[in-house]
XYZ file of C-alpha atoms in Angstrom:
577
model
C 117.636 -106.684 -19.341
C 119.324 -109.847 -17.676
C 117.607 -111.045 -14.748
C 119.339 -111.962 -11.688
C 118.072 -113.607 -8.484
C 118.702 -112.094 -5.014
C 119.691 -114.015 -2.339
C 116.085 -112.778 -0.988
C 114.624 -115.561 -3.604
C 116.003 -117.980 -0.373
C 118.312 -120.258 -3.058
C 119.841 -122.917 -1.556
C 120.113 -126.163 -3.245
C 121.130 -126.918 -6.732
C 117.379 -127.865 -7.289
C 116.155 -124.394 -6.644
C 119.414 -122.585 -8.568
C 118.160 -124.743 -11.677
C 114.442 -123.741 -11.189
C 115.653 -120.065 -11.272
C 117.760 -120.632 -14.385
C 114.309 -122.378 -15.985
C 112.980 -119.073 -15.001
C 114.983 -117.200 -17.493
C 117.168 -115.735 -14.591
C 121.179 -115.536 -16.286
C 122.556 -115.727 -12.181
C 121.651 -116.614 -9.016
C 122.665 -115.311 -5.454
C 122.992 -117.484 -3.195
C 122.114 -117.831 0.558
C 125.230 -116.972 2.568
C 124.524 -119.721 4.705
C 126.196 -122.396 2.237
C 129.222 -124.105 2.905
C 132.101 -124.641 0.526
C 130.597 -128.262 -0.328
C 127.413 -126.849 -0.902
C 128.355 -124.074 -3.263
C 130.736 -126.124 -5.822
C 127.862 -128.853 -5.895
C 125.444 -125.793 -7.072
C 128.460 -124.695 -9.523
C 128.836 -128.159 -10.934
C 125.210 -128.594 -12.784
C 123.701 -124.899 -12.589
C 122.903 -123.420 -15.716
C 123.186 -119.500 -14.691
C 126.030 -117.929 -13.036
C 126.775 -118.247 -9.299
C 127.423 -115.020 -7.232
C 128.549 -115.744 -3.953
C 128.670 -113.093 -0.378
C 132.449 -112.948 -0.053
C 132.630 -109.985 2.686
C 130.057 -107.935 4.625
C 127.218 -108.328 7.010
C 125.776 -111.529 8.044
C 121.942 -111.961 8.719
C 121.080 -114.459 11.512
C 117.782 -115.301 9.195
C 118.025 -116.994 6.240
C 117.553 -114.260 3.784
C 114.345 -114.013 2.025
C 112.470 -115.674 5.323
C 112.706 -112.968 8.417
C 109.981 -110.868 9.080
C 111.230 -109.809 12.539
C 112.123 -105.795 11.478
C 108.516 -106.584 9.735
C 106.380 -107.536 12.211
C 107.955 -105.751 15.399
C 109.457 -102.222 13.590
C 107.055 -101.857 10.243
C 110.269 -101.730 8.146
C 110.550 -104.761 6.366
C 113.475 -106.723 5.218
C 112.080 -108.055 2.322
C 111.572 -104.442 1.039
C 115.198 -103.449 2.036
C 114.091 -101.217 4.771
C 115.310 -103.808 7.594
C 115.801 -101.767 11.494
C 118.134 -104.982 12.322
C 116.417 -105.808 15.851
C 118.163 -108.677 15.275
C 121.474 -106.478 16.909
C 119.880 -105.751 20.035
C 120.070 -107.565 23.564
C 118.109 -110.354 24.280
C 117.959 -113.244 27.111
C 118.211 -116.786 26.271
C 115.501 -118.389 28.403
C 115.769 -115.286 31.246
C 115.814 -111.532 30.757
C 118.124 -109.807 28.620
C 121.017 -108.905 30.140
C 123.216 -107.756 27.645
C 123.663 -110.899 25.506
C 123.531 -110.871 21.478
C 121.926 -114.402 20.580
C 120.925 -112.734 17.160
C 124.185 -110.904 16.294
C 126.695 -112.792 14.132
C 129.988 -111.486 12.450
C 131.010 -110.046 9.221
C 131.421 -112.444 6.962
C 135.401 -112.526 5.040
C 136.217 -115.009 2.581
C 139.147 -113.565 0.937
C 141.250 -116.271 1.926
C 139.037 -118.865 -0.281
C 138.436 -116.792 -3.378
C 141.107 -118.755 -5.466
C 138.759 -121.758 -4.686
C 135.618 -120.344 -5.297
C 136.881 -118.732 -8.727
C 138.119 -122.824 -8.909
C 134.373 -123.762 -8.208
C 133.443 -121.735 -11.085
C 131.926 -118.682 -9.005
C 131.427 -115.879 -11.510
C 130.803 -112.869 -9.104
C 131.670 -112.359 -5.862
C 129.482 -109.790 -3.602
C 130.842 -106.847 -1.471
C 128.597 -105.212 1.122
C 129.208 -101.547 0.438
C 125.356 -100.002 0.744
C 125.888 -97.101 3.436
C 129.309 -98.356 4.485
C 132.356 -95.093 4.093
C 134.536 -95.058 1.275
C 137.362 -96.243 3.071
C 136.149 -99.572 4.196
C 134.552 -100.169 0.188
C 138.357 -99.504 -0.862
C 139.880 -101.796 1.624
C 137.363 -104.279 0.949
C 137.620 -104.556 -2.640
C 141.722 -104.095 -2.741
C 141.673 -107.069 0.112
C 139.675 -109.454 -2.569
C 141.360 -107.856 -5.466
C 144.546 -109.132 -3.576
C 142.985 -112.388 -2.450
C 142.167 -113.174 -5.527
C 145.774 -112.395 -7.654
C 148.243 -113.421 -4.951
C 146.323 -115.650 -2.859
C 145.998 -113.654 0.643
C 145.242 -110.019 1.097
C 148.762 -108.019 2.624
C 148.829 -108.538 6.255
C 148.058 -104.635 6.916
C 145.589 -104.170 4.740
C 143.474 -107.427 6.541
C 143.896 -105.822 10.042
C 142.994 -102.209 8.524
C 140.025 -103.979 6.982
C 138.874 -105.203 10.518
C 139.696 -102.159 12.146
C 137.621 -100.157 9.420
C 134.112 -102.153 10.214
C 133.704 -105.046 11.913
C 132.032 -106.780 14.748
C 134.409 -108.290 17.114
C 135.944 -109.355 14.069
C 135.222 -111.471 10.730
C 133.732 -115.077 10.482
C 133.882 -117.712 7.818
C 131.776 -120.196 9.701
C 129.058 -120.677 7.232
C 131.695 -121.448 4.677
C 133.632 -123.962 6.700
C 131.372 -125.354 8.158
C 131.790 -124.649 11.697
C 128.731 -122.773 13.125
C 128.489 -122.036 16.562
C 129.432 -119.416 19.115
C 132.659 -118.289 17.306
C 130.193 -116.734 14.698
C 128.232 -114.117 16.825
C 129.762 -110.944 17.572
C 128.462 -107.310 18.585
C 130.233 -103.576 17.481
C 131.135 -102.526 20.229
C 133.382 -99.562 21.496
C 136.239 -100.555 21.006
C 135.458 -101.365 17.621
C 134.418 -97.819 16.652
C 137.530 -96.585 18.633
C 140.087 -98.752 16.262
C 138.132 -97.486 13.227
C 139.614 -93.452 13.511
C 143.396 -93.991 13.135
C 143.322 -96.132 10.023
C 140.510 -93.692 7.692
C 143.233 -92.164 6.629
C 145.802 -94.965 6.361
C 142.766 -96.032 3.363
C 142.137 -93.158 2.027
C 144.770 -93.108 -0.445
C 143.205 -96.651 -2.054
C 140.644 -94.261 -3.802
C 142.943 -90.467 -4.016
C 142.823 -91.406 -7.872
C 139.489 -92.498 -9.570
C 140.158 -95.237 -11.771
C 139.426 -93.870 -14.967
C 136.094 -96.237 -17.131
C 134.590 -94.293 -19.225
C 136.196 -93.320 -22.344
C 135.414 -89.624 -24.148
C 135.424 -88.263 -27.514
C 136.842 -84.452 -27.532
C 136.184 -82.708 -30.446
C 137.818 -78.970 -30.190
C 137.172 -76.161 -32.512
C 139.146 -72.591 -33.053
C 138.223 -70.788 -35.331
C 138.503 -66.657 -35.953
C 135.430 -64.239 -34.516
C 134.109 -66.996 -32.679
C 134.526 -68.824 -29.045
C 136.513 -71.721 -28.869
C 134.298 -74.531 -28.678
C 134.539 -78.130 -27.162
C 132.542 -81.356 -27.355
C 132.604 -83.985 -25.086
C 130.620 -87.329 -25.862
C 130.270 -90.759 -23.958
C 128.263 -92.968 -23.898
C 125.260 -91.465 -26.122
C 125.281 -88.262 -24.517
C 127.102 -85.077 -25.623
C 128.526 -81.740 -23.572
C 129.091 -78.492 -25.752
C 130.879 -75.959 -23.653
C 132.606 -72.294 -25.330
C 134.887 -70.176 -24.318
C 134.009 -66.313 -22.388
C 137.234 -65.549 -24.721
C 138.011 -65.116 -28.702
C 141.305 -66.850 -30.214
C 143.961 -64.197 -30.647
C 146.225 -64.082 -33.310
C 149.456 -66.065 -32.492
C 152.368 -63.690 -31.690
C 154.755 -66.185 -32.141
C 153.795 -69.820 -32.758
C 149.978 -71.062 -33.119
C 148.384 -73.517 -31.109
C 148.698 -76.799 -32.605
C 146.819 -80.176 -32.388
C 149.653 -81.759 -30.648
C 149.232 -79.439 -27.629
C 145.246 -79.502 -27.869
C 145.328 -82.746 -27.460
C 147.653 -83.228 -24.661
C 145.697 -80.795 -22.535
C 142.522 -82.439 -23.537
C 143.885 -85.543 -22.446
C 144.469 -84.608 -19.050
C 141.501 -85.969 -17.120
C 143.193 -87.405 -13.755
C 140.792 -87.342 -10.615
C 137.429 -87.983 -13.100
C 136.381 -91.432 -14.342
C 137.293 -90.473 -17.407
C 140.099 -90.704 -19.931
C 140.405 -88.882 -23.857
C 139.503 -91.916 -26.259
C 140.447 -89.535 -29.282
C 140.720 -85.997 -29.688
C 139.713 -84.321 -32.985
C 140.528 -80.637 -33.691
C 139.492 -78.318 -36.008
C 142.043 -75.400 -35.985
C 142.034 -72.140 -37.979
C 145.811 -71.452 -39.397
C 147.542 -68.483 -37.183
C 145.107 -68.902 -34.257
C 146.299 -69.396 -30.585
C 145.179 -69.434 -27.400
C 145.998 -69.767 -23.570
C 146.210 -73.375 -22.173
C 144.891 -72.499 -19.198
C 141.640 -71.748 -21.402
C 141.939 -75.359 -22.723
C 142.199 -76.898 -19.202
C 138.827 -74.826 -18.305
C 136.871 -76.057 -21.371
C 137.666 -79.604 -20.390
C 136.770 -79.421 -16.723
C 133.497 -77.730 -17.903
C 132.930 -80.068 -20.355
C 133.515 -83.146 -18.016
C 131.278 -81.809 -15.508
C 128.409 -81.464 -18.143
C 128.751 -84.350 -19.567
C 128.858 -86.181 -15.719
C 125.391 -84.327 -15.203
C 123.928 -85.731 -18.218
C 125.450 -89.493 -17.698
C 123.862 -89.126 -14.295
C 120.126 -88.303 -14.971
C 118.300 -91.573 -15.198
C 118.017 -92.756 -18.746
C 114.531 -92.171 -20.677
C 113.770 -96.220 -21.993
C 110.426 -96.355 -24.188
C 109.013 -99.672 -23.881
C 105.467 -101.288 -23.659
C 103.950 -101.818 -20.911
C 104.356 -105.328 -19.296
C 102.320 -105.254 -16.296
C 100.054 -108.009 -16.350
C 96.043 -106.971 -16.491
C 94.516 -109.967 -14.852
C 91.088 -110.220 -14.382
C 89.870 -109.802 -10.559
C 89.551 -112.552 -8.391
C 86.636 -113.846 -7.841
C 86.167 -116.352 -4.450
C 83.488 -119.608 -5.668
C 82.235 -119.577 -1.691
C 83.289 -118.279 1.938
C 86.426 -118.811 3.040
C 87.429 -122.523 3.944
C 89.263 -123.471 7.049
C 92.740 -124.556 6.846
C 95.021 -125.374 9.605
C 99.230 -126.337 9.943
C 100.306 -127.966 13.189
C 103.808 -128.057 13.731
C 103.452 -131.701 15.122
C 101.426 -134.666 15.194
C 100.540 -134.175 18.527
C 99.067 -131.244 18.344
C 96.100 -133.188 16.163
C 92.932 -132.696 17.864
C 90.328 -135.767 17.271
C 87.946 -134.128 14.685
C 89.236 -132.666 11.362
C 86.543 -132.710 9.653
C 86.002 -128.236 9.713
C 89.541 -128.460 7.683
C 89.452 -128.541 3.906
C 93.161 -129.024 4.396
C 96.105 -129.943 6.980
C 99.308 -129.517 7.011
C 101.602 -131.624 8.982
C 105.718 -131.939 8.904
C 107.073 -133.917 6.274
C 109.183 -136.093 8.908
C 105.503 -136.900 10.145
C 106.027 -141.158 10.073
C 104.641 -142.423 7.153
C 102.467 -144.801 9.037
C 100.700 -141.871 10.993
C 100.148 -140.152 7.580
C 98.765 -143.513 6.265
C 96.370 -143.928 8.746
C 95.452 -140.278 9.163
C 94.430 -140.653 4.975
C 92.282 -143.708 5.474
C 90.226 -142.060 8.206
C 89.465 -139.282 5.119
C 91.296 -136.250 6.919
C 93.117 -133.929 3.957
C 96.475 -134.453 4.688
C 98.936 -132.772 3.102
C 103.163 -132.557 4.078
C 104.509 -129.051 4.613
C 108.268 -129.109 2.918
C 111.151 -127.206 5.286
C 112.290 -124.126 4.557
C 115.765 -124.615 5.108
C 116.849 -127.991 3.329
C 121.230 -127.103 3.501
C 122.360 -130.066 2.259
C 118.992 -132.708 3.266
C 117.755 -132.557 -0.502
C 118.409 -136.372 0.018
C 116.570 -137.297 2.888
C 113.866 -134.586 1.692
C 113.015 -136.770 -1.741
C 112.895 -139.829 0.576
C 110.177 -138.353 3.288
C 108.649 -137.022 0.093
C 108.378 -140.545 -1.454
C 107.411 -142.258 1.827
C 104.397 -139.744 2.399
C 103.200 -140.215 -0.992
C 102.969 -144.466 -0.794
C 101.343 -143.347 2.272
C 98.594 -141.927 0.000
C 99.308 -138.068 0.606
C 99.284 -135.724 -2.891
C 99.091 -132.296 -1.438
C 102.922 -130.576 -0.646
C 103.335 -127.071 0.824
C 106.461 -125.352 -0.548
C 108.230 -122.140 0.894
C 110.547 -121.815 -1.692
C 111.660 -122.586 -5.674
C 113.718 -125.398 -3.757
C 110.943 -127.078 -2.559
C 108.429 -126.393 -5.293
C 110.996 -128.347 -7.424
C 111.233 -130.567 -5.398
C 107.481 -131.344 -4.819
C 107.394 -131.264 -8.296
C 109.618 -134.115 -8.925
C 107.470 -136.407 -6.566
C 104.582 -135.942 -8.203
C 102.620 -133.855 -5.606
C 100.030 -131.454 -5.951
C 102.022 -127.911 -4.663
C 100.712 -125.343 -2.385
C 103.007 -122.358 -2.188
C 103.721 -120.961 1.415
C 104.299 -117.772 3.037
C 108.042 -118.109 2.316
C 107.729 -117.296 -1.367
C 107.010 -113.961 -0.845
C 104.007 -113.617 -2.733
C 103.269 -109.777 -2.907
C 101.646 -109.061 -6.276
C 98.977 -110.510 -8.926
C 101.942 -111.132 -11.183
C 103.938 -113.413 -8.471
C 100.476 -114.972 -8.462
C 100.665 -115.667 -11.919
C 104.394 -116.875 -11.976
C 103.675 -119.454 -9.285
C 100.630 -120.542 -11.365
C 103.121 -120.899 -14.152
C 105.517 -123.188 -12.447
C 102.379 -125.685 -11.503
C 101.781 -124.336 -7.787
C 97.629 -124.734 -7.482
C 97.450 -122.344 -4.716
C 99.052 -120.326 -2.307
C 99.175 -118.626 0.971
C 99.945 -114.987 0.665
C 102.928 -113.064 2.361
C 101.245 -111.976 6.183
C 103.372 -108.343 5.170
C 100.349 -107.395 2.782
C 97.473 -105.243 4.484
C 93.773 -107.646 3.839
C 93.463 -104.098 1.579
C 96.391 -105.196 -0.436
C 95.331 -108.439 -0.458
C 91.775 -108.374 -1.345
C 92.858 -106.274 -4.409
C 95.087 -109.026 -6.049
C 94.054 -110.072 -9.586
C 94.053 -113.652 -11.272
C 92.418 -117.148 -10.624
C 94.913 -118.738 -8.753
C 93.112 -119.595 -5.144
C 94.952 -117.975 -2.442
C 94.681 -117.871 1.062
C 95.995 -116.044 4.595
C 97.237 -116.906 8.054
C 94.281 -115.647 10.095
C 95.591 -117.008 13.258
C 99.511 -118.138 14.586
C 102.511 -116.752 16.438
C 104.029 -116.221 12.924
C 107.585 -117.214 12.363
C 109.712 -114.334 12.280
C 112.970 -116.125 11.764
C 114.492 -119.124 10.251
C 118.095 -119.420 11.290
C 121.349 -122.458 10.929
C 122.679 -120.894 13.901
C 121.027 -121.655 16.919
C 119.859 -118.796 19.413
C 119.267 -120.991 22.215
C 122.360 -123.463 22.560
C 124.650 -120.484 20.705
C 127.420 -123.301 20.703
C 126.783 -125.843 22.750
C 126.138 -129.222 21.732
C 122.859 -129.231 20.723
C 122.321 -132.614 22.424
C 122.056 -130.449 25.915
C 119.448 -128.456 24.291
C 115.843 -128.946 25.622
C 114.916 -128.049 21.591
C 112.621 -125.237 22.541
C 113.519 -121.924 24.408
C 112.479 -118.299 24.662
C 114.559 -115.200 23.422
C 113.136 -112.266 26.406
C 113.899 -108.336 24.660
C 114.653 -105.568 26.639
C 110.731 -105.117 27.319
C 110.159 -108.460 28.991
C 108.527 -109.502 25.367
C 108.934 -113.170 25.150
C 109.607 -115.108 21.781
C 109.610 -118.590 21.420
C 112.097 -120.413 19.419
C 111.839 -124.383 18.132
C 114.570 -125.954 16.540
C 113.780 -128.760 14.065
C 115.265 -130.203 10.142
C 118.312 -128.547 11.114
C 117.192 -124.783 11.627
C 115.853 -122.853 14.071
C 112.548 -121.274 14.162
C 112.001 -117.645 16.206
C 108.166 -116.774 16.510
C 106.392 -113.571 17.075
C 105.154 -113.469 21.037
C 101.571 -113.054 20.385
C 99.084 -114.958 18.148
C 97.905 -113.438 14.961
C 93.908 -113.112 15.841
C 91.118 -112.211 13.338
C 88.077 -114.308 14.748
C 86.349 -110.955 15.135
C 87.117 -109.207 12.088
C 86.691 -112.213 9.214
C 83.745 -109.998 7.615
C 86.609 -107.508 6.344
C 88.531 -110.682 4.494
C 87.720 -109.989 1.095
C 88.194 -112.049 -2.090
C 90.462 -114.996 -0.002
C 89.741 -118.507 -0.312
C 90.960 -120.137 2.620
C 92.254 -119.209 5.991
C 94.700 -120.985 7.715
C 95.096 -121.091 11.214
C 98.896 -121.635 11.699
C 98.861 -123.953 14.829
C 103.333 -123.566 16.678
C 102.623 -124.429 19.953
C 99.006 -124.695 21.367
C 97.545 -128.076 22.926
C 94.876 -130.094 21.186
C 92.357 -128.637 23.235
C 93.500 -125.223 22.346
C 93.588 -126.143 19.230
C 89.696 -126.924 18.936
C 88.986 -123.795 20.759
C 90.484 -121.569 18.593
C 88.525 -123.333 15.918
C 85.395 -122.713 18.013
C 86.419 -118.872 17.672
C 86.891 -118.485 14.616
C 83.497 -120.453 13.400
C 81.643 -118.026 16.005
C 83.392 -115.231 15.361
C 84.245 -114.529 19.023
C 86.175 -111.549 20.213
C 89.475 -111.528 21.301
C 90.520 -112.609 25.114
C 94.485 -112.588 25.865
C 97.424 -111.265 24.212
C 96.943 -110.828 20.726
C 97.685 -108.832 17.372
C 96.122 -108.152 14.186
C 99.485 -108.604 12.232
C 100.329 -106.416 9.139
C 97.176 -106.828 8.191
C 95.841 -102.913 9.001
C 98.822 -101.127 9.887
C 101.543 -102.142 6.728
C 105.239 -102.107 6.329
C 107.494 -99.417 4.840
C-alpha cells in the first residue's frame, strides 16, 4: 500500500517533507499553518507529493503537538478522538468572560488553487468527516469551480459560508497575515443562516456520479428463471427471477432491449460497462421484470463491495526483544531558560537548554563538565536558516547532544553532526516507532506523556527511552498568539495566562515565533517512582519554576517525598480514548 504522511507527523519545512519521502512515504500533508512561500519552497525540491488543507476546520495547535483534549478531556487528538476545548471561553490574563482566544476560522483557499496546482500541489484536502452532505457538495463544487474557472460562482461562496462556518472563512495562514482577523466562534446566527440554503445544495448531489463500472450478464432461457449477473470490481451478484419466460405472443425480447434496461442505473454509482445476453429464440418477458433484476442485482453487489476486503498477508509486526534498563533511572532535566539554572548540575546525566541559549553561556556551561545538550523548536515556519546557524554556533561551543520534536528537526540535527534525542513531539507510542527512530540515527527518546507507565513499561527494543516525571506539560504549540490575539506583539509582556470557565489557570510563553499553552498543574511522581518500570531516564521538564524551586523539586524526587500543592499524575494511570 502507498504510505502517506498526516499532517499529525507535524511537517513543516522542506527538510522534514524530504525525511518523510526517505521514509518511503509517496506524499506528505502538510501543516496548515504554511504560507504560500512556504508551501511552493516544499514543492520545489520534495520528492513525494504535496497535499495541501484547502477548506475546513482550523486547529489553533500545530497539528501533531496539542495534547489539550488529552490531558484535560481523556480524548486525545492524536488518536482522532479530539473534544475541541480549544472552542470554549477563556480569559486572557482575567476570567473568562465570553472570549474565544483558542477559536480560529475555517480555513478557504479556493481563490488560490490555480496557484497551488501552479506550485505543483498534487491533492488538495476537504474537511468532510461528520460535516452534512450539503456542505461536502458545496465544498467540493466551490474548489471544483476554483480550480476550472478561477473563482467559485458568487452564490455558491456565500451558500458555502452560510452552510458551516465560523463567523466566516480565513486564509490567514496562507497569506500571511495572522492575527485577530483569524479567530472566529459559531455562533447563532451562524446556525440560523445554515436552514434556508440545505436545500438550495441539495440538488449538487440529487444524482450520484456514476464510478464504478458493471458487467451484466443476463440469461433467458425456457423452464427456468431469468437470471442476472452483476460483477465489479472482483465481486459478483447472481439474482433470478420469482417468474418463468413466457412464450412471446408477438415479438421476443431481444438483446437490444435487454440491454437498454440493463443500462439504466441512474441514482447508483454505477453505470453498465457491457451487457452480455444469452437469450433462448421465442422467449419474452416483462421489462418491468428486467428493471427488478437490476435493482436487485445492484443492491447485492453494493453489499458485497461494502464488506471490508479479506487481504492475506504475513505478519509485519515487529517482535522485539523486551527492554531491559542497565541501572535505575537517571535524572534528566529541560529548563526553558538559562536562568532557571540552579548552581549544581551535577544529579543530571543530561540538560536541556534552548537552542537560542548564547553560545558563550553554552561554552562555559561545557567547560565546567555540566551535560549540555540544545533542545531544537518545535515550530521552525520558515527559521530553518537561523536554526542551522544556532545549531552550528552551539556545536563550536562544544555541545553534541540535540533534542528533536519532529522529522524536521531530527534532520536537521542530523546535518550538524549532533548526537539526537527524540522528544515528546514525535509521538512515540509503540516499540515499532521505537525502532523507526532508532533507524533514522535518534540514540534515545522521551516517550509520548499520553501512554499509561503500564503502556510504557511494556515497550520492546534497546533503544533507551525515558519520561517526563515532573512539568506543567505543554498542551499547545500555536503561530497565532492567545495572549496579544492581534496586537503588536511588541506590547506583549511575552507571558500570560488563559483562565477557563472554572477559574483553572494556564500559562502561556511565547518564544521562536510560537506560542506555548501549558497544563495548570505540574506533572508529579516523586512518590510513586517505584511503579516506573523498564525507563531509563526521567526528566523533570522545568517551564517556569525559580532556581530554588528548581533544586527542591530535585530534592523530591531523590527522597521520594509526597506531594504538597496542586498537582497531577498525568496520563500516566488514567489513559486516553
Amino acid at each position: 500500500l502507498p504510505l502517506h504522511a498526516s499532517t499529525q507527523m507535524s511537517l513543516h519545512t522542506l527538510g522534514g517533507a524530504r525525511r518523510a519521502a526517505e521514509l518511503g512515504l509517496t506524499r506528505v500533508v502538510l501543516a496548515r499553518e504554511l504560507s504560500r512561500r512556504d508551501i511552493a519552497a516544499i514543492c520545489r525540491d520534495c520528492p513525494a507529493e504535496v497535499e495541501v488543507f484547502a477548506h475546513g476546520a482550523l486547529c489553533m495547535c500545530y497539528s501533531g503537538q496539542c495534547a489539550l483534549s488529552a490531558v484535560i478531556g481523556g480524548r486525545s487528538g492524536n488518536r482522532g478522538t479530539c473534544a475541541q476545548p480549544c472552542r470554549l471561553p477563556y480569559g486572557v490574563n482575567a476570567p473568562a468572560a465570553g472570549g474565544h482566544p483558542l477559536s480560529l476560522k475555517d480555513a478557504n483557499l479556493s481563490p488560490y488553487l490555480q496557484e497551488l496546482e501552479d506550485m505543483g500541489v498534487a491533492c488538495l484536502k476537504l474537511e468532510g468527516r461528520m460535516k452534512r452532505p450539503e456542505y461536502v457538495a458545496a465544498a467540493v463544487t466551490a474548489c471544483r469551480q476554483a480550480l476550472e474557472n478561477g473563482k467559485p460562482e458568487g452564490a455558491l461562496s456565500r451558500q458555502l459560508q452560510a452552510v458551516f462556518s465560523r463567523s466566516g472563512f480565513t486564509d490567514g495562514y496562507y497569506t500571511g497575515q495572522r492575527g485577530r482577523a483569524m479567530f472566529g466562534t459559531r455562533s447563532r446566527e451562524n446556525v440560523s443562516a445554515a436552514a434556508p440554503v440545505l436545500k438550495e445544495l441539495s440538488h449538487l448531489y440529487e444524482k450520484e456520479r456514476p464510478l464504478i463500472g458493471v458487467a451484466f450478464s443476463f440469461t433467458m432461457r425456457p423452464g427456468i428463471p431469468l437470471t442476472l449477473t452483476a460483477e465489479a470490481r472482483g465481486q459478483s451478484a447472481r439474482v433470478q427471477s420469482e417468474k418463468l419466460p413466457e412464450a412471446a405472443l408477438t415479438r421476443p425480447l431481444t438483446e437490444v432491449e435487454v440491454t437498454r434496461q440493463l443500462s439504466k442505473c441512474g441514482g447508483t454509482p454505477y453505470y453498465a460497462q457491457s451487457v452480455y445476453c444469452d437469450l433462448a429464440p421465442g422467449l419474452s418477458a416483462p421489462l418491468s421484470c428486467l428493471n427488478s433484476l437490476r435493482r436487485e442485482a445492484l443492491a447485492a453487489l453494493t453489499g458485497l463491495l461494502g464488506k471490508p476486503a479479506v487481504k492475506r498477508v504475513q505478519s509485519g509486526i515487529m517482535k522485539a526483544p523486551t527492554h531491559q534498563t542497565k541501572a535505575p533511572a537517571g535524572f534528566y532535566a529541560r529548563f526553558a531558560d538559562e536562568g532557571q539554572l540552579p548552581p549544581d548540575l551535577s544529579a543530571f546525566a543530561c540538560v536541556y537548554l534552548p537552542l537560542h541559549t548564547p553560545a558563550p553561556k553554552l561554552k562555559a556551561l561545557v567547560q565546567t563538565g555540566a551535560p549540555i545538550a540544545v533542545e531544537i523548536p518545535r515550530g521552525l515556519f520558515g527559521r530553518e536558516g537561523a536554526v542551522r546557524a544556532s545549531l552550528k554556533a552551539a556545536k563550536q561551543a562544544g555541545v553534541t547532544t540535540a533534542l528533536a520534536h519532529t522529522l524536521d528537526a531530527v534532520r536537521m540535527a542530523r546535518e550538524a553532526g549532533f548526537l539526537i534525542h527524540g522528544g515528546f513531539g514525535l509521538n512515540l507510542f509503540n516499540t515499532q516507532a521505537l525502532e523507526q527512530a532508532a533507524s533514522i540515527g535518534l540514540s534515545q527518546a522521551t516517550l509520548s506523556f499520553e501512554l499509561t507507565l503500564a503502556q510504557a513499561s511494556a515497550l520492546g527494543g534497546e533503544m533507551p527511552r525515558g519520561l517526563i516525571a515532573y512539568g506543567s506539560i505543554p498542551l499547545m504549540l500555536t503561530r497565532n498568539c492567545p495572549i496579544s490575539n492581534g496586537k503588536s506583539c511588541r506590547s506583549c509582556r511575552k507571558d500570560g495566562v488563559l483562565i477557563d470557565r472554572k477559574g483553572v489557570r494556564f500559562p502561556v510563553s511565547c518564544m521562536d515565533g510560537c506560542s506555548e499553552l501549558f497544563n495548570s498543574r505540574p506533572i508529579y511522581l516523586a512518590d510513586r517512582l517505584a511503579e516506573i518500570q523498564k525507563i531509563d531516564f526521567l526528566l523533570l521538564y522545568f517551564t517556569h519554576e525559580t532556581p530554588e524551586q528548581c533544586v527542591g523539586i530535585l530534592t523530591q524526587y531523590q527522597n521520594g517525598t509526597a506531594p504538597n500543592g496542586a498537582y497531577t499524575r498525568g496520563l500516566y494511570f488514567r489513559g486516553v480514548e
